[in-house]
mmCIF file of C-alpha atoms and ligand atoms in Angstrom:
data_model
loop_
_atom_site.group_PDB
_atom_site.id
_atom_site.type_symbol
_atom_site.label_atom_id
_atom_site.label_comp_id
_atom_site.label_asym_id
_atom_site.label_seq_id
_atom_site.Cartn_x
_atom_site.Cartn_y
_atom_site.Cartn_z
ATOM 1 C CA UNK A 1 56.671 89.415 102.243
ATOM 2 C CA UNK A 2 53.136 90.128 102.255
ATOM 3 C CA UNK A 3 51.645 91.128 98.349
ATOM 4 C CA UNK A 4 49.363 93.555 99.448
ATOM 5 C CA UNK A 5 47.002 92.737 96.338
ATOM 6 C CA UNK A 6 43.716 94.713 94.897
ATOM 7 C CA UNK A 7 42.074 91.981 92.809
ATOM 8 C CA UNK A 8 44.208 91.949 89.717
ATOM 9 C CA UNK A 9 44.672 88.758 88.385
ATOM 10 C CA UNK A 10 46.628 89.558 85.613
ATOM 11 C CA UNK A 11 50.630 90.744 85.984
ATOM 12 C CA UNK A 12 51.303 88.581 88.970
ATOM 13 C CA UNK A 13 54.447 86.882 89.007
ATOM 14 C CA UNK A 14 54.314 83.471 86.674
ATOM 15 C CA UNK A 15 56.946 82.470 89.271
ATOM 16 C CA UNK A 16 54.017 82.543 92.135
ATOM 17 C CA UNK A 17 56.460 83.821 94.143
ATOM 18 C CA UNK A 18 56.285 88.011 95.324
ATOM 19 C CA UNK A 19 57.097 90.041 92.842
ATOM 20 C CA UNK A 20 59.777 92.858 93.632
ATOM 21 C CA UNK A 21 61.377 96.467 92.407
ATOM 22 C CA UNK A 22 64.066 99.037 92.393
ATOM 23 C CA UNK A 23 65.812 101.049 90.520
ATOM 24 C CA UNK A 24 69.229 102.943 90.792
ATOM 25 C CA UNK A 25 70.251 105.939 89.268
ATOM 26 C CA UNK A 26 73.543 106.541 87.311
ATOM 27 C CA UNK A 27 74.651 109.738 88.693
ATOM 28 C CA UNK A 28 78.383 109.417 90.379
ATOM 29 C CA UNK A 29 79.388 106.966 91.476
ATOM 30 C CA UNK A 30 77.778 104.131 93.539
ATOM 31 C CA UNK A 31 77.853 105.017 98.090
ATOM 32 C CA UNK A 32 77.968 102.851 101.063
ATOM 33 C CA UNK A 33 74.304 105.441 101.590
ATOM 34 C CA UNK A 34 72.904 103.212 98.725
ATOM 35 C CA UNK A 35 74.905 100.067 99.521
ATOM 36 C CA UNK A 36 73.829 99.784 102.871
ATOM 37 C CA UNK A 37 70.078 101.406 102.671
ATOM 38 C CA UNK A 38 68.691 99.135 99.054
ATOM 39 C CA UNK A 39 71.532 97.320 96.960
ATOM 40 C CA UNK A 40 72.335 94.781 100.203
ATOM 41 C CA UNK A 41 68.318 94.132 100.841
ATOM 42 C CA UNK A 42 68.421 93.424 96.649
ATOM 43 C CA UNK A 43 70.517 91.442 96.720
ATOM 44 C CA UNK A 44 69.429 88.813 99.960
ATOM 45 C CA UNK A 45 66.241 88.972 98.268
ATOM 46 C CA UNK A 46 66.355 87.536 95.029
ATOM 47 C CA UNK A 47 65.937 84.367 95.516
ATOM 48 C CA UNK A 48 62.825 84.300 97.498
ATOM 49 C CA UNK A 49 60.923 86.720 95.384
ATOM 50 C CA UNK A 50 60.895 87.172 91.702
ATOM 51 C CA UNK A 51 63.060 91.043 90.894
ATOM 52 C CA UNK A 52 64.064 93.467 88.791
ATOM 53 C CA UNK A 53 65.759 96.308 89.158
ATOM 54 C CA UNK A 54 66.313 99.223 87.084
ATOM 55 C CA UNK A 55 69.139 102.080 86.646
ATOM 56 C CA UNK A 56 67.081 104.347 85.527
ATOM 57 C CA UNK A 57 69.241 107.117 83.124
ATOM 58 C CA UNK A 58 65.703 108.868 82.103
ATOM 59 C CA UNK A 59 65.714 109.802 86.051
ATOM 60 C CA UNK A 60 68.860 110.805 86.130
ATOM 61 C CA UNK A 61 68.408 113.032 83.234
ATOM 62 C CA UNK A 62 66.531 115.860 85.059
ATOM 63 C CA UNK A 63 69.405 116.754 86.593
ATOM 64 C CA UNK A 64 72.814 115.987 84.044
ATOM 65 C CA UNK A 65 73.111 117.898 80.673
ATOM 66 C CA UNK A 66 76.423 116.651 79.582
ATOM 67 C CA UNK A 67 76.555 114.662 76.337
ATOM 68 C CA UNK A 68 78.131 111.471 75.946
ATOM 69 C CA UNK A 69 78.027 110.711 80.019
ATOM 70 C CA UNK A 70 75.408 108.620 80.447
ATOM 71 C CA UNK A 71 75.324 105.626 78.832
ATOM 72 C CA UNK A 72 79.766 105.109 80.692
ATOM 73 C CA UNK A 73 77.882 105.314 83.726
ATOM 74 C CA UNK A 74 75.203 103.057 83.149
ATOM 75 C CA UNK A 75 77.772 100.523 81.507
ATOM 76 C CA UNK A 76 79.815 101.722 85.218
ATOM 77 C CA UNK A 77 76.794 100.885 87.336
ATOM 78 C CA UNK A 78 74.848 97.822 85.584
ATOM 79 C CA UNK A 79 78.593 96.040 86.663
ATOM 80 C CA UNK A 80 79.042 97.779 90.211
ATOM 81 C CA UNK A 81 75.328 95.995 90.647
ATOM 82 C CA UNK A 82 76.258 92.346 89.749
ATOM 83 C CA UNK A 83 80.006 93.522 91.493
ATOM 84 C CA UNK A 84 77.885 93.549 94.549
ATOM 85 C CA UNK A 85 76.028 90.267 94.659
ATOM 86 C CA UNK A 86 73.568 90.142 92.234
ATOM 87 C CA UNK A 87 72.790 87.474 89.999
ATOM 88 C CA UNK A 88 71.920 87.562 86.252
ATOM 89 C CA UNK A 89 70.491 84.294 86.277
ATOM 90 C CA UNK A 90 67.449 85.936 88.839
ATOM 91 C CA UNK A 91 67.860 88.825 89.264
ATOM 92 C CA UNK A 92 66.793 90.891 85.838
ATOM 93 C CA UNK A 93 68.138 93.754 85.213
ATOM 94 C CA UNK A 94 66.825 96.113 83.088
ATOM 95 C CA UNK A 95 68.192 100.321 81.380
ATOM 96 C CA UNK A 96 65.279 102.323 81.640
ATOM 97 C CA UNK A 97 65.669 103.995 78.649
ATOM 98 C CA UNK A 98 64.821 100.873 76.818
ATOM 99 C CA UNK A 99 62.272 99.776 77.757
ATOM 100 C CA UNK A 100 60.008 103.222 76.547
ATOM 101 C CA UNK A 101 57.005 101.587 78.772
ATOM 102 C CA UNK A 102 58.280 104.015 80.978
ATOM 103 C CA UNK A 103 57.789 106.378 79.295
ATOM 104 C CA UNK A 104 54.775 105.870 77.937
ATOM 105 C CA UNK A 105 53.161 104.754 81.633
ATOM 106 C CA UNK A 106 55.146 107.913 83.334
ATOM 107 C CA UNK A 107 52.130 109.887 81.011
ATOM 108 C CA UNK A 108 49.656 108.518 82.264
ATOM 109 C CA UNK A 109 50.696 108.662 85.846
ATOM 110 C CA UNK A 110 50.989 112.591 85.139
ATOM 111 C CA UNK A 111 47.696 112.278 84.228
ATOM 112 C CA UNK A 112 46.993 110.636 87.338
ATOM 113 C CA UNK A 113 48.415 112.375 89.948
ATOM 114 C CA UNK A 114 47.353 116.411 91.241
ATOM 115 C CA UNK A 115 50.230 119.662 90.682
ATOM 116 C CA UNK A 116 49.506 119.964 94.513
ATOM 117 C CA UNK A 117 51.297 116.753 95.275
ATOM 118 C CA UNK A 118 53.784 117.372 93.415
ATOM 119 C CA UNK A 119 53.730 120.664 94.890
ATOM 120 C CA UNK A 120 54.169 118.873 98.423
ATOM 121 C CA UNK A 121 57.528 116.654 97.330
ATOM 122 C CA UNK A 122 60.220 117.501 99.364
ATOM 123 C CA UNK A 123 63.011 116.277 96.769
ATOM 124 C CA UNK A 124 62.009 118.679 94.630
ATOM 125 C CA UNK A 125 61.456 121.161 97.244
ATOM 126 C CA UNK A 126 65.518 120.635 98.268
ATOM 127 C CA UNK A 127 66.467 119.785 94.692
ATOM 128 C CA UNK A 128 64.594 122.600 93.679
ATOM 129 C CA UNK A 129 66.132 125.267 96.042
ATOM 130 C CA UNK A 130 69.544 123.824 95.295
ATOM 131 C CA UNK A 131 69.461 125.283 92.378
ATOM 132 C CA UNK A 132 68.169 128.257 92.967
ATOM 133 C CA UNK A 133 69.673 131.038 89.734
ATOM 134 C CA UNK A 134 69.764 127.923 87.999
ATOM 135 C CA UNK A 135 68.507 124.667 85.723
ATOM 136 C CA UNK A 136 64.842 123.814 87.478
ATOM 137 C CA UNK A 137 63.556 121.439 84.984
ATOM 138 C CA UNK A 138 59.860 120.613 84.283
ATOM 139 C CA UNK A 139 61.434 116.545 84.630
ATOM 140 C CA UNK A 140 62.618 117.615 88.431
ATOM 141 C CA UNK A 141 58.728 118.335 88.602
ATOM 142 C CA UNK A 142 56.955 115.225 87.856
ATOM 143 C CA UNK A 143 60.050 112.759 88.525
ATOM 144 C CA UNK A 144 57.572 110.688 91.150
ATOM 145 C CA UNK A 145 55.176 110.440 87.980
ATOM 146 C CA UNK A 146 57.797 108.379 86.281
ATOM 147 C CA UNK A 147 59.224 106.851 89.561
ATOM 148 C CA UNK A 148 55.292 105.708 89.774
ATOM 149 C CA UNK A 149 55.792 104.241 86.494
ATOM 150 C CA UNK A 150 58.782 102.051 87.136
ATOM 151 C CA UNK A 151 57.188 100.646 89.805
ATOM 152 C CA UNK A 152 53.788 100.212 88.881
ATOM 153 C CA UNK A 153 54.844 98.401 85.013
ATOM 154 C CA UNK A 154 55.985 95.131 87.058
ATOM 155 C CA UNK A 155 53.244 94.578 89.227
ATOM 156 C CA UNK A 156 55.271 95.494 92.277
ATOM 157 C CA UNK A 157 54.174 94.422 96.299
ATOM 158 C CA UNK A 158 57.394 95.141 97.359
ATOM 159 C CA UNK A 159 60.512 98.674 96.666
ATOM 160 C CA UNK A 160 63.203 97.686 98.693
ATOM 161 C CA UNK A 161 65.145 102.097 99.210
ATOM 162 C CA UNK A 162 65.972 103.791 101.878
ATOM 163 C CA UNK A 163 63.624 106.107 103.854
ATOM 164 C CA UNK A 164 64.662 109.099 101.240
ATOM 165 C CA UNK A 165 62.133 107.237 99.097
ATOM 166 C CA UNK A 166 59.210 106.507 101.276
ATOM 167 C CA UNK A 167 57.183 109.808 99.943
ATOM 168 C CA UNK A 168 57.551 108.761 96.308
ATOM 169 C CA UNK A 169 56.255 104.838 97.422
ATOM 170 C CA UNK A 170 53.293 106.279 98.771
ATOM 171 C CA UNK A 171 52.938 108.880 95.489
ATOM 172 C CA UNK A 172 53.175 105.432 93.698
ATOM 173 C CA UNK A 173 50.452 104.056 96.244
ATOM 174 C CA UNK A 174 47.892 107.490 96.311
ATOM 175 C CA UNK A 175 48.444 106.831 92.015
ATOM 176 C CA UNK A 176 47.778 103.283 92.229
ATOM 177 C CA UNK A 177 44.560 103.511 93.554
ATOM 178 C CA UNK A 178 42.754 107.305 92.555
ATOM 179 C CA UNK A 179 43.892 105.255 88.593
ATOM 180 C CA UNK A 180 42.000 101.902 89.877
ATOM 181 C CA UNK A 181 38.689 103.567 91.037
ATOM 182 C CA UNK A 182 38.879 106.179 88.441
ATOM 183 C CA UNK A 183 39.444 102.618 84.967
ATOM 184 C CA UNK A 184 38.909 99.969 87.827
ATOM 185 C CA UNK A 185 41.642 97.125 89.320
ATOM 186 C CA UNK A 186 44.269 97.379 86.960
ATOM 187 C CA UNK A 187 47.746 97.753 89.048
ATOM 188 C CA UNK A 188 49.027 96.038 92.248
ATOM 189 C CA UNK A 189 50.082 98.424 95.498
ATOM 190 C CA UNK A 190 53.674 98.027 96.325
ATOM 191 C CA UNK A 191 54.944 98.935 99.642
ATOM 192 C CA UNK A 192 58.304 100.423 100.730
ATOM 193 C CA UNK A 193 60.735 97.521 102.343
ATOM 194 C CA UNK A 194 63.903 99.507 104.726
ATOM 195 C CA UNK A 195 66.279 97.604 106.462
ATOM 196 C CA UNK A 196 66.563 97.055 109.804
ATOM 197 C CA UNK A 197 69.673 99.095 110.147
ATOM 198 C CA UNK A 198 71.718 100.857 107.811
ATOM 199 C CA UNK A 199 68.037 102.738 105.916
ATOM 200 C CA UNK A 200 69.499 105.967 106.332
ATOM 201 C CA UNK A 201 72.785 106.662 106.324
ATOM 202 C CA UNK A 202 74.513 109.884 107.175
ATOM 203 C CA UNK A 203 77.297 112.177 106.219
ATOM 204 C CA UNK A 204 80.473 110.829 107.729
ATOM 205 C CA UNK A 205 81.230 115.261 107.759
ATOM 206 C CA UNK A 206 77.782 116.192 108.160
ATOM 207 C CA UNK A 207 75.233 113.354 110.055
ATOM 208 C CA UNK A 208 72.776 115.306 109.741
ATOM 209 C CA UNK A 209 72.393 115.058 106.502
ATOM 210 C CA UNK A 210 71.858 112.228 104.727
ATOM 211 C CA UNK A 211 75.624 110.005 102.684
ATOM 212 C CA UNK A 212 74.604 111.541 98.818
ATOM 213 C CA UNK A 213 76.366 112.194 95.458
ATOM 214 C CA UNK A 214 75.642 115.512 96.102
ATOM 215 C CA UNK A 215 76.942 116.176 99.075
ATOM 216 C CA UNK A 216 79.959 118.527 99.094
ATOM 217 C CA UNK A 217 82.196 116.880 101.894
ATOM 218 C CA UNK A 218 84.157 114.097 99.874
ATOM 219 C CA UNK A 219 85.252 113.368 102.490
ATOM 220 C CA UNK A 220 81.736 112.055 104.326
ATOM 221 C CA UNK A 221 80.523 110.132 101.414
ATOM 222 C CA UNK A 222 81.906 106.756 101.574
ATOM 223 C CA UNK A 223 82.816 105.005 97.784
ATOM 224 C CA UNK A 224 82.240 101.640 96.849
ATOM 225 C CA UNK A 225 85.759 101.729 95.069
ATOM 226 C CA UNK A 226 87.583 104.142 97.669
ATOM 227 C CA UNK A 227 90.600 102.367 98.796
ATOM 228 C CA UNK A 228 90.713 100.408 101.807
ATOM 229 C CA UNK A 229 93.749 103.330 103.008
ATOM 230 C CA UNK A 230 90.770 106.403 102.046
ATOM 231 C CA UNK A 231 87.983 104.326 103.808
ATOM 232 C CA UNK A 232 89.988 103.947 106.977
ATOM 233 C CA UNK A 233 91.109 107.708 106.990
ATOM 234 C CA UNK A 234 87.336 108.265 106.621
ATOM 235 C CA UNK A 235 86.204 106.621 109.880
ATOM 236 C CA UNK A 236 89.050 108.239 111.485
ATOM 237 C CA UNK A 237 87.471 111.856 110.614
ATOM 238 C CA UNK A 238 83.784 111.239 111.475
ATOM 239 C CA UNK A 239 82.056 113.583 112.797
ATOM 240 C CA UNK A 240 80.958 112.209 116.217
ATOM 241 C CA UNK A 241 81.014 115.168 119.257
ATOM 242 C CA UNK A 242 82.621 115.876 122.425
ATOM 243 C CA UNK A 243 80.638 113.829 125.369
ATOM 244 C CA UNK A 244 82.992 111.164 124.527
ATOM 245 C CA UNK A 245 79.486 108.796 125.530
ATOM 246 C CA UNK A 246 78.607 105.548 123.494
ATOM 247 C CA UNK A 247 75.407 105.838 123.142
ATOM 248 C CA UNK A 248 72.996 105.513 119.903
ATOM 249 C CA UNK A 249 70.436 109.052 120.174
ATOM 250 C CA UNK A 250 69.967 109.881 115.708
ATOM 251 C CA UNK A 251 69.046 113.683 117.580
ATOM 252 C CA UNK A 252 71.469 114.502 120.147
ATOM 253 C CA UNK A 253 74.385 111.956 119.135
ATOM 254 C CA UNK A 254 74.002 111.609 115.111
ATOM 255 C CA UNK A 255 77.552 111.409 114.419
ATOM 256 C CA UNK A 256 77.687 108.346 116.990
ATOM 257 C CA UNK A 257 74.104 107.600 116.248
ATOM 258 C CA UNK A 258 75.585 106.858 112.037
ATOM 259 C CA UNK A 259 78.153 104.574 113.092
ATOM 260 C CA UNK A 260 76.831 102.366 114.973
ATOM 261 C CA UNK A 261 74.196 102.110 112.435
ATOM 262 C CA UNK A 262 76.825 101.028 109.957
ATOM 263 C CA UNK A 263 78.438 99.086 111.925
ATOM 264 C CA UNK A 264 75.743 96.913 113.396
ATOM 265 C CA UNK A 265 74.724 96.643 108.937
ATOM 266 C CA UNK A 266 77.551 95.408 108.670
ATOM 267 C CA UNK A 267 78.544 93.208 110.817
ATOM 268 C CA UNK A 268 74.487 92.277 111.418
ATOM 269 C CA UNK A 269 75.386 93.084 115.902
ATOM 270 C CA UNK A 270 71.773 94.855 117.121
ATOM 271 C CA UNK A 271 72.487 98.336 118.055
ATOM 272 C CA UNK A 272 72.340 97.579 121.882
ATOM 273 C CA UNK A 273 75.065 94.610 121.885
ATOM 274 C CA UNK A 274 77.669 97.238 120.435
ATOM 275 C CA UNK A 275 76.664 99.889 123.020
ATOM 276 C CA UNK A 276 77.467 98.291 125.502
ATOM 277 C CA UNK A 277 80.323 96.625 123.898
ATOM 278 C CA UNK A 278 81.544 100.520 123.246
ATOM 279 C CA UNK A 279 83.077 103.236 126.020
ATOM 280 C CA UNK A 280 84.923 105.194 123.620
ATOM 281 C CA UNK A 281 85.036 106.729 119.562
ATOM 282 C CA UNK A 282 88.124 105.897 118.322
ATOM 283 C CA UNK A 283 87.339 101.663 118.511
ATOM 284 C CA UNK A 284 84.470 101.993 117.354
ATOM 285 C CA UNK A 285 85.428 104.652 114.453
ATOM 286 C CA UNK A 286 88.331 102.124 113.796
ATOM 287 C CA UNK A 287 86.115 98.609 114.566
ATOM 288 C CA UNK A 288 83.859 100.776 111.591
ATOM 289 C CA UNK A 289 85.700 101.676 109.221
ATOM 290 C CA UNK A 290 87.207 97.583 109.217
ATOM 291 C CA UNK A 291 84.002 96.333 109.201
ATOM 292 C CA UNK A 292 83.306 98.515 105.830
ATOM 293 C CA UNK A 293 86.943 97.463 104.540
ATOM 294 C CA UNK A 294 85.691 93.519 105.190
ATOM 295 C CA UNK A 295 82.115 94.362 103.112
ATOM 296 C CA UNK A 296 83.956 96.364 100.242
ATOM 297 C CA UNK A 297 87.285 95.156 99.320
ATOM 298 C CA UNK A 298 85.706 91.827 97.697
ATOM 299 C CA UNK A 299 82.837 94.019 96.014
ATOM 300 C CA UNK A 300 85.726 95.644 94.263
ATOM 301 C CA UNK A 301 87.728 92.903 93.219
ATOM 302 C CA UNK A 302 84.802 91.893 91.347
ATOM 303 C CA UNK A 303 83.773 95.350 90.330
ATOM 304 C CA UNK A 304 86.922 95.792 88.373
ATOM 305 C CA UNK A 305 86.254 92.314 86.538
ATOM 306 C CA UNK A 306 83.811 92.833 85.697
ATOM 307 C CA UNK A 307 84.266 95.933 84.224
ATOM 308 C CA UNK A 308 87.345 94.947 81.958
ATOM 309 C CA UNK A 309 84.278 93.329 79.963
ATOM 310 C CA UNK A 310 81.905 95.383 78.351
ATOM 311 C CA UNK A 311 81.007 93.516 76.219
ATOM 312 C CA UNK A 312 79.651 90.417 78.833
ATOM 313 C CA UNK A 313 77.432 93.949 80.350
ATOM 314 C CA UNK A 314 76.441 94.599 78.261
ATOM 315 C CA UNK A 315 74.279 91.233 76.894
ATOM 316 C CA UNK A 316 73.186 90.624 80.460
ATOM 317 C CA UNK A 317 71.791 94.076 80.175
ATOM 318 C CA UNK A 318 70.127 92.719 76.677
ATOM 319 C CA UNK A 319 68.886 89.486 78.785
ATOM 320 C CA UNK A 320 67.229 91.913 81.574
ATOM 321 C CA UNK A 321 66.193 93.990 78.863
ATOM 322 C CA UNK A 322 64.763 91.641 77.425
ATOM 323 C CA UNK A 323 62.314 89.714 80.068
ATOM 324 C CA UNK A 324 61.658 93.326 81.392
ATOM 325 C CA UNK A 325 59.960 94.612 78.525
ATOM 326 C CA UNK A 326 57.254 91.224 78.642
ATOM 327 C CA UNK A 327 56.359 92.082 81.737
ATOM 328 C CA UNK A 328 56.374 95.817 80.652
ATOM 329 C CA UNK A 329 54.481 95.912 78.044
ATOM 330 C CA UNK A 330 51.423 93.548 79.417
ATOM 331 C CA UNK A 331 50.801 95.629 82.151
ATOM 332 C CA UNK A 332 50.850 99.165 79.642
ATOM 333 C CA UNK A 333 48.466 96.969 77.428
ATOM 334 C CA UNK A 334 46.489 96.040 80.387
ATOM 335 C CA UNK A 335 46.690 100.161 81.628
ATOM 336 C CA UNK A 336 45.545 101.354 78.564
ATOM 337 C CA UNK A 337 42.914 98.798 77.542
ATOM 338 C CA UNK A 338 41.050 99.501 81.014
ATOM 339 C CA UNK A 339 41.557 103.290 80.219
ATOM 340 C CA UNK A 340 39.390 102.474 77.664
ATOM 341 C CA UNK A 341 41.563 103.706 74.885
ATOM 342 C CA UNK A 342 40.484 102.413 71.350
ATOM 343 C CA UNK A 343 43.103 99.660 70.338
ATOM 344 C CA UNK A 344 46.404 99.906 68.011
ATOM 345 C CA UNK A 345 44.917 99.685 64.583
HETATM 346 P P1 LIG B 1 68.855 106.645 94.052
HETATM 347 O O1 LIG B 1 69.723 107.417 92.887
HETATM 348 O O2 LIG B 1 69.696 108.236 94.561
HETATM 349 O O3 LIG B 1 69.252 105.490 94.795
HETATM 350 C C1 LIG B 1 69.796 104.371 94.945
HETATM 351 C C2 LIG B 1 68.588 103.984 96.664
HETATM 352 O O4 LIG B 1 69.784 104.225 97.501
HETATM 353 C C3 LIG B 1 69.124 104.529 98.438
HETATM 354 N N1 LIG B 1 69.957 106.006 99.475
HETATM 355 C C4 LIG B 1 70.457 105.591 100.668
HETATM 356 N N2 LIG B 1 70.075 105.050 101.634
HETATM 357 C C5 LIG B 1 70.538 105.202 102.934
HETATM 358 N N3 LIG B 1 71.161 105.945 103.580
HETATM 359 C C6 LIG B 1 71.284 106.980 102.642
HETATM 360 N N4 LIG B 1 71.794 108.155 102.838
HETATM 361 C C7 LIG B 1 70.672 107.000 100.829
HETATM 362 N N5 LIG B 1 71.026 107.540 99.747
HETATM 363 C C8 LIG B 1 70.349 107.152 98.796
HETATM 364 C C9 LIG B 1 68.184 104.913 98.375
HETATM 365 O O5 LIG B 1 66.820 105.128 99.242
HETATM 366 C C10 LIG B 1 67.526 104.262 96.884
HETATM 367 O O6 LIG B 1 67.005 102.938 96.900
HETATM 368 N N6 LIG B 1 64.614 108.113 93.273
HETATM 369 C C11 LIG B 1 65.405 107.364 93.227
HETATM 370 C C12 LIG B 1 65.527 106.113 91.856
HETATM 371 C C13 LIG B 1 64.424 105.436 91.550
HETATM 372 C C14 LIG B 1 63.799 104.710 91.761
HETATM 373 C C15 LIG B 1 62.661 104.092 91.438
HETATM 374 C C16 LIG B 1 63.734 103.460 93.393
HETATM 375 C C17 LIG B 1 63.880 105.566 90.555
HETATM 376 N N7 LIG B 1 62.874 104.663 90.402
HETATM 377 C C18 LIG B 1 61.210 102.869 91.587
HETATM 378 C C19 LIG B 1 62.883 102.892 93.943
HETATM 379 C C20 LIG B 1 61.608 101.801 92.820
HETATM 380 C C21 LIG B 1 66.522 107.457 93.662
HETATM 381 O O7 LIG B 1 67.084 108.691 92.715
HETATM 382 O O8 LIG B 1 67.654 106.769 94.218
#
């Protein structure tokens, strides 16, 4: 993990190791795409870096307006983050809305990004098109400014995410560069970190679309809490193609390529080795399902244990919030002072 600094002294990790930040929205259940694309890297990175992971409930507000739902989903997601292996002793897990600095820096980010840049974001174009005729919030449009605040507040050098977040990390860098140019070096320039395999897990029923919480076909999504028999069935029914050759080609054979990617991510086996081991789709589907089950079964067990103890979860989050708040407050103060806002009186 090569830190990319831009002359900033203040705010670098006190532990003198790289600073990592990444976040996840508490909307719907966590799926295999979230896990292989992001969470695996969060867990593997926690002992070599100073890691911050946010449950970004304010981001979820861009698409959620049902009262009384987000709080419970936040607690469920916390249980899942600890169940996949984040260790509260070393990883700082926090709730975005509990750290007011996120909203405050987001405004400054909104004033540092242009309307044109936000208009070019593919996520906004996709999500607003899907909601045609429905309410499209301004928050959906300014979403990347809040995400930039999430990242820059923690002086993050590395941001472990799936490929779908690439554009959001790029715009965060652009915002940081512009701010530093206007007001002097203040923010560290972050970079996206993707896993070798699993950075873009596709829908099992429609392998040209990414696996996503907003997908219409339940059979295409594997949830971390799915029972073994359900996972087995979903992989058995996975859409492939009719030419019957096991080869890795995302363009012409997206279904088979997706299975190979998932199996590679689950077993740490290079794709080429897997291609040489299979000549039929049936065994490939079966082994991929089995590899996913082997990975998810212990996570599911830990989730249920943790989920039964909401008081302990709240305690762990409050410890994470305190640690996160300390870093976020210092960075926001640095930004205010760089801009030259009148010091608080
Ligand atoms: P979210 O909540 O949609 O997803 C959380 C993480 O899961 C990854 N992911 C995938 N990876 C591979 N294949 C897939 N099919 C797949 N689907 C989701 C995402 O890339 C992400 O890493 N905007 C972010 C949340 C966010 C954030 C941040 C992330 C807010 N602030 C700051 C990093 C840093 C999002 O909606 O992720």
